[in-house]
Tab-separated table of C-alpha atoms in Angstrom:
chain	number	residue	atom	x	y	z
A	1	UNK	CA	4.469	-45.361	-12.349
A	2	UNK	CA	6.738	-46.704	-15.113
A	3	UNK	CA	10.269	-47.741	-13.993
A	4	UNK	CA	11.965	-45.160	-16.227
A	5	UNK	CA	9.755	-42.322	-14.939
A	6	UNK	CA	10.219	-43.483	-11.313
A	7	UNK	CA	13.988	-43.442	-11.769
A	8	UNK	CA	13.872	-39.947	-13.294
A	9	UNK	CA	11.804	-38.557	-10.412
A	10	UNK	CA	14.204	-40.112	-7.905
A	11	UNK	CA	17.162	-38.460	-9.623
A	12	UNK	CA	15.441	-35.056	-9.683
A	13	UNK	CA	14.678	-35.318	-5.960
A	14	UNK	CA	18.289	-36.196	-5.291
A	15	UNK	CA	19.470	-33.186	-7.266
A	16	UNK	CA	17.059	-30.915	-5.417
A	17	UNK	CA	18.368	-32.194	-2.069
A	18	UNK	CA	21.929	-31.634	-3.240
A	19	UNK	CA	21.097	-28.024	-4.067
A	20	UNK	CA	19.575	-27.536	-0.609
A	21	UNK	CA	22.739	-28.988	0.987
A	22	UNK	CA	25.030	-26.844	-1.143
A	23	UNK	CA	26.517	-29.889	-2.903
A	24	UNK	CA	27.337	-30.347	-6.623
A	25	UNK	CA	24.595	-31.955	-8.695
A	26	UNK	CA	26.655	-33.326	-11.592
A	27	UNK	CA	26.491	-36.941	-10.416
A	28	UNK	CA	22.894	-36.785	-9.235
A	29	UNK	CA	21.402	-36.689	-12.701
A	30	UNK	CA	23.998	-38.907	-14.386
A	31	UNK	CA	23.977	-37.972	-18.063
A	32	UNK	CA	20.536	-36.385	-18.113
A	33	UNK	CA	20.424	-32.601	-18.578
A	34	UNK	CA	17.785	-31.395	-16.140
A	35	UNK	CA	17.484	-27.766	-15.071
A	36	UNK	CA	16.391	-28.275	-11.473
A	37	UNK	CA	17.095	-24.694	-10.454
A	38	UNK	CA	14.666	-23.278	-12.968
A	39	UNK	CA	11.914	-25.768	-12.212
A	40	UNK	CA	8.904	-24.148	-10.597
A	41	UNK	CA	8.569	-27.177	-8.341
A	42	UNK	CA	11.918	-26.674	-6.654
A	43	UNK	CA	12.373	-22.924	-6.404
A	44	UNK	CA	10.766	-22.709	-2.997
A	45	UNK	CA	9.094	-19.443	-4.018
A	46	UNK	CA	5.463	-18.899	-3.164
A	47	UNK	CA	3.436	-16.710	-5.469
A	48	UNK	CA	1.426	-14.057	-3.658
A	49	UNK	CA	-1.904	-13.964	-5.460
A	50	UNK	CA	-3.369	-11.491	-2.976
A	51	UNK	CA	-0.922	-8.664	-3.791
A	52	UNK	CA	-2.286	-6.062	-6.184
A	53	UNK	CA	-0.284	-6.044	-9.402
A	54	UNK	CA	0.962	-3.015	-11.299
A	55	UNK	CA	-2.002	-3.056	-13.673
A	56	UNK	CA	-4.376	-2.190	-10.840
A	57	UNK	CA	-2.709	1.191	-10.286
A	58	UNK	CA	-2.662	2.011	-13.997
A	59	UNK	CA	-5.982	3.841	-14.023
A	60	UNK	CA	-7.097	7.495	-13.853
A	61	UNK	CA	-6.457	9.174	-10.527
A	62	UNK	CA	-10.088	9.562	-9.451
A	63	UNK	CA	-10.851	5.977	-10.397
A	64	UNK	CA	-7.851	4.750	-8.415
A	65	UNK	CA	-8.816	6.845	-5.380
A	66	UNK	CA	-12.205	5.123	-5.323
A	67	UNK	CA	-10.846	1.664	-6.173
A	68	UNK	CA	-8.394	1.772	-3.260
A	69	UNK	CA	-11.254	1.974	-0.754
A	70	UNK	CA	-11.627	-1.422	0.880
A	71	UNK	CA	-8.182	-2.616	-0.181
A	72	UNK	CA	-5.639	-3.707	2.444
A	73	UNK	CA	-2.331	-1.915	2.934
A	74	UNK	CA	0.356	-4.240	4.307
A	75	UNK	CA	3.587	-3.174	5.994
A	76	UNK	CA	6.176	-5.812	6.861
A	77	UNK	CA	8.550	-4.677	9.609
A	78	UNK	CA	12.211	-5.685	9.922
A	79	UNK	CA	11.376	-8.452	12.400
A	80	UNK	CA	8.836	-9.984	10.014
A	81	UNK	CA	5.758	-8.600	11.762
A	82	UNK	CA	3.034	-7.662	9.283
A	83	UNK	CA	0.747	-4.727	9.973
A	84	UNK	CA	-2.493	-4.492	7.990
A	85	UNK	CA	-5.038	-1.737	7.527
A	86	UNK	CA	-8.110	-1.408	5.306
A	87	UNK	CA	-8.200	1.786	3.243
A	88	UNK	CA	-11.269	3.824	4.229
A	89	UNK	CA	-10.377	7.329	3.008
A	90	UNK	CA	-8.426	8.743	0.057
A	91	UNK	CA	-7.875	11.995	-1.848
A	92	UNK	CA	-7.135	12.402	-5.551
A	93	UNK	CA	-4.507	14.925	-6.711
A	94	UNK	CA	-4.701	15.242	-10.471
A	95	UNK	CA	-1.492	17.102	-11.288
A	96	UNK	CA	-1.463	19.492	-14.263
A	97	UNK	CA	-4.378	21.893	-13.733
A	98	UNK	CA	-5.023	20.832	-10.112
A	99	UNK	CA	-3.885	23.849	-8.069
A	100	UNK	CA	-3.849	21.803	-4.864
A	101	UNK	CA	-1.434	19.235	-6.301
A	102	UNK	CA	2.318	19.289	-5.662
A	103	UNK	CA	2.715	18.781	-9.408
A	104	UNK	CA	0.450	21.673	-10.454
A	105	UNK	CA	1.420	23.026	-13.854
A	106	UNK	CA	3.430	19.902	-14.616
A	107	UNK	CA	6.196	21.073	-12.316
A	108	UNK	CA	8.575	18.224	-11.502
A	109	UNK	CA	11.035	18.613	-8.629
A	110	UNK	CA	13.357	16.421	-6.612
A	111	UNK	CA	10.647	16.241	-3.959
A	112	UNK	CA	7.703	15.184	-6.142
A	113	UNK	CA	9.421	13.076	-8.824
A	114	UNK	CA	7.622	9.935	-7.579
A	115	UNK	CA	4.336	11.459	-8.801
A	116	UNK	CA	5.670	11.186	-12.360
A	117	UNK	CA	6.861	7.589	-12.020
A	118	UNK	CA	4.974	4.422	-13.024
A	119	UNK	CA	1.526	3.943	-11.459
A	120	UNK	CA	1.840	2.228	-8.095
A	121	UNK	CA	4.910	4.193	-6.993
A	122	UNK	CA	4.868	5.547	-3.434
A	123	UNK	CA	5.239	9.292	-3.039
A	124	UNK	CA	6.152	10.021	0.591
A	125	UNK	CA	6.687	13.625	1.618
A	126	UNK	CA	7.247	15.437	4.901
A	127	UNK	CA	5.075	18.159	6.439
A	128	UNK	CA	5.943	20.539	9.261
A	129	UNK	CA	9.425	19.030	9.229
A	130	UNK	CA	8.385	16.010	11.314
A	131	UNK	CA	5.349	14.205	9.868
A	132	UNK	CA	4.977	12.109	6.713
A	133	UNK	CA	2.163	11.557	4.226
A	134	UNK	CA	1.911	8.656	1.771
A	135	UNK	CA	0.575	8.804	-1.787
A	136	UNK	CA	0.324	6.327	-4.661
A	137	UNK	CA	0.965	7.432	-8.245
A	138	UNK	CA	-1.706	6.772	-10.872
A	139	UNK	CA	-2.313	7.384	-14.552
A	140	UNK	CA	-1.834	10.989	-15.545
A	141	UNK	CA	1.249	13.190	-15.529
A	142	UNK	CA	2.031	13.997	-11.908
A	143	UNK	CA	-1.187	12.473	-10.545
A	144	UNK	CA	-1.333	10.582	-7.243
A	145	UNK	CA	-3.732	9.413	-4.527
A	146	UNK	CA	-3.213	10.365	-0.889
A	147	UNK	CA	-4.026	7.673	1.676
A	148	UNK	CA	-5.896	9.548	4.406
A	149	UNK	CA	-7.143	6.832	6.746
A	150	UNK	CA	-6.975	3.098	7.399
A	151	UNK	CA	-9.043	0.759	9.530
A	152	UNK	CA	-6.553	-1.404	11.506
A	153	UNK	CA	-6.919	-5.097	10.668
A	154	UNK	CA	-3.786	-6.697	12.115
A	155	UNK	CA	-0.956	-5.658	14.444
A	156	UNK	CA	-2.867	-3.048	16.420
A	157	UNK	CA	-0.629	-3.382	19.493
A	158	UNK	CA	2.479	-2.715	17.407
A	159	UNK	CA	0.758	0.210	15.697
A	160	UNK	CA	-0.036	1.667	19.101
A	161	UNK	CA	3.616	1.313	20.170
A	162	UNK	CA	4.792	3.095	17.025
A	163	UNK	CA	2.265	5.898	17.500
A	164	UNK	CA	3.253	6.306	21.168
A	165	UNK	CA	6.872	6.928	20.160
A	166	UNK	CA	5.745	10.275	18.709
A	167	UNK	CA	3.319	11.236	21.466
A	168	UNK	CA	3.688	12.892	24.862
A	169	UNK	CA	4.366	10.661	27.841
A	170	UNK	CA	1.399	9.788	30.043
A	171	UNK	CA	-0.935	10.673	27.193
A	172	UNK	CA	-4.368	9.128	26.953
A	173	UNK	CA	-4.293	5.627	25.459
A	174	UNK	CA	-5.289	5.605	21.810
A	175	UNK	CA	-8.456	3.804	20.829
A	176	UNK	CA	-8.229	1.435	17.890
A	177	UNK	CA	-10.073	3.745	15.507
A	178	UNK	CA	-7.607	6.539	16.377
A	179	UNK	CA	-4.498	4.643	15.295
A	180	UNK	CA	-4.684	5.421	11.558
A	181	UNK	CA	-7.424	8.055	11.197
A	182	UNK	CA	-5.278	10.626	9.400
A	183	UNK	CA	-2.555	10.678	6.720
A	184	UNK	CA	0.323	11.319	9.140
A	185	UNK	CA	-1.125	9.081	11.838
A	186	UNK	CA	-1.210	6.078	9.533
A	187	UNK	CA	2.401	6.711	8.499
A	188	UNK	CA	3.424	6.727	12.155
A	189	UNK	CA	1.451	3.569	12.907
A	190	UNK	CA	3.021	1.730	9.954
A	191	UNK	CA	6.513	3.212	10.373
A	192	UNK	CA	6.430	4.804	6.911
A	193	UNK	CA	8.990	7.540	6.314
A	194	UNK	CA	10.985	9.164	3.522
A	195	UNK	CA	12.934	6.005	2.752
A	196	UNK	CA	9.742	4.577	1.234
A	197	UNK	CA	9.583	7.358	-1.345
A	198	UNK	CA	9.792	6.061	-4.945
A	199	UNK	CA	9.157	2.431	-3.963
A	200	UNK	CA	6.952	0.283	-6.202
A	201	UNK	CA	3.997	-1.289	-4.378
A	202	UNK	CA	3.802	-4.039	-6.993
A	203	UNK	CA	7.214	-5.442	-6.042
A	204	UNK	CA	8.432	-3.939	-2.760
A	205	UNK	CA	9.146	-6.520	-0.007
A	206	UNK	CA	8.218	-4.194	2.867
A	207	UNK	CA	5.008	-2.510	1.692
A	208	UNK	CA	2.228	-3.558	-0.662
A	209	UNK	CA	-1.537	-3.568	-1.241
A	210	UNK	CA	-3.816	-6.608	-1.137
A	211	UNK	CA	-7.354	-7.316	-2.246
A	212	UNK	CA	-10.026	-6.654	0.335
A	213	UNK	CA	-13.279	-8.607	0.785
A	214	UNK	CA	-14.680	-9.809	-2.511
A	215	UNK	CA	-18.078	-8.244	-1.883
A	216	UNK	CA	-17.956	-4.660	-0.606
A	217	UNK	CA	-21.313	-2.956	-0.136
A	218	UNK	CA	-19.960	0.181	1.562
A	219	UNK	CA	-21.293	3.546	0.432
A	220	UNK	CA	-18.648	5.937	-0.880
A	221	UNK	CA	-18.936	9.607	0.023
A	222	UNK	CA	-17.390	12.280	-2.237
A	223	UNK	CA	-16.463	15.560	-0.561
A	224	UNK	CA	-13.971	18.410	-0.637
A	225	UNK	CA	-10.350	17.657	0.245
A	226	UNK	CA	-8.904	18.637	3.619
A	227	UNK	CA	-6.395	21.444	4.240
A	228	UNK	CA	-5.939	22.615	0.644
A	229	UNK	CA	-7.389	26.130	0.818
A	230	UNK	CA	-4.382	27.366	-1.172
A	231	UNK	CA	-5.846	25.493	-4.148
A	232	UNK	CA	-8.420	28.235	-4.735
A	233	UNK	CA	-11.390	26.843	-6.673
A	234	UNK	CA	-9.809	23.395	-6.566
A	235	UNK	CA	-10.118	23.338	-2.784
A	236	UNK	CA	-13.868	22.788	-3.084
A	237	UNK	CA	-13.862	20.071	-5.715
A	238	UNK	CA	-15.194	16.701	-4.423
A	239	UNK	CA	-11.943	14.772	-4.713
A	240	UNK	CA	-11.928	13.176	-1.263
A	241	UNK	CA	-13.555	9.767	-0.968
A	242	UNK	CA	-14.410	7.819	2.154
A	243	UNK	CA	-16.521	4.914	3.378
A	244	UNK	CA	-19.670	6.250	4.998
A	245	UNK	CA	-20.172	5.228	8.616
A	246	UNK	CA	-16.623	3.993	9.178
A	247	UNK	CA	-15.249	5.172	12.546
A	248	UNK	CA	-11.693	5.439	11.202
A	249	UNK	CA	-12.472	8.210	8.691
A	250	UNK	CA	-10.536	11.344	9.661
A	251	UNK	CA	-13.261	13.937	8.967
A	252	UNK	CA	-16.951	13.308	8.306
A	253	UNK	CA	-18.642	15.698	5.884
A	254	UNK	CA	-22.278	15.734	7.021
A	255	UNK	CA	-23.313	18.176	4.298
A	256	UNK	CA	-21.917	15.957	1.537
A	257	UNK	CA	-23.550	12.914	3.108
A	258	UNK	CA	-26.905	14.658	3.352
A	259	UNK	CA	-26.780	15.668	-0.326
A	260	UNK	CA	-25.807	12.138	-1.321
A	261	UNK	CA	-28.562	10.547	0.736
A	262	UNK	CA	-31.121	13.035	-0.594
A	263	UNK	CA	-30.237	12.112	-4.156
A	264	UNK	CA	-30.373	8.356	-3.579
C-alpha cells in the first residue's frame, strides 16, 4: 500500500474510533474533508437482504395471497426474541365488488383504512371483542390478504406461552401444529394486536416477511373462504389458498382437493 494511501486509511480509522467514543473528529483528519458518518463502511448498519421489500406486495390480491405461501413471517418481541412462522394458508379479500370484504363497495372507515394504504400495510382488526386477525394490503382499492395459518419455525416455546395466556388453566398442552393454525391463534402466538394496524411490513422493526426456501414444490389448494356466509355468492368463490398436506392448515377442504387431484 502506498504511504499516502496508508496514512489516509489510518486517519479514517482514527476518525471512526473518535465517533464511537463520542469525541470530536476535527483533528483526526487534519485538513482532509472526509465524511466518515456517511460512509457505508462505518455506519454499523447491516442490510437485511432476506426481508421482503415493498415491491413484493405490490401485486394483485389473488396473486399476493398465493405468493405469500411459503414465506416466513417474523415477529421480534421487546426482549429481542424473534418468532418465525411459515405461511401455509391465506385468503384474498378483493374489496370493491367482494361482498365478503370489509371494504365492499369501496367503503372506507376508520377501522379498515389500512386496506386502502400502500401494499404491504398490516390491517389488524378485532373480532368478538377479544381476538385479532392480521391482513396485508395488496394492489387494488381496499384489497388485502388474510393470514390464516402459519407453520412454526422458531420460538415455539414462547409461542406456546403467549397462547396459554389466553387459554383456560390446566388446559391440554398445545401441540406444535396447533400453535398458529388459525387467524386469531397466530396473532396470539405472535403477540399481534391492534397496535400493529397500519404498520408497513417493508420497514417495521417488529414485524416483517422474509423469503422462504428457494425451491418450493408444495401443491396449492384453492377453496372457498371460511366463515363468510354473509358474502352471498362471494362466500363460495375459491379465494382461500393453502399448502396441501400441511398439518398447520386450519381447515382441509377434501372436496376441493379431490377436484384438483382429478384434474391433474
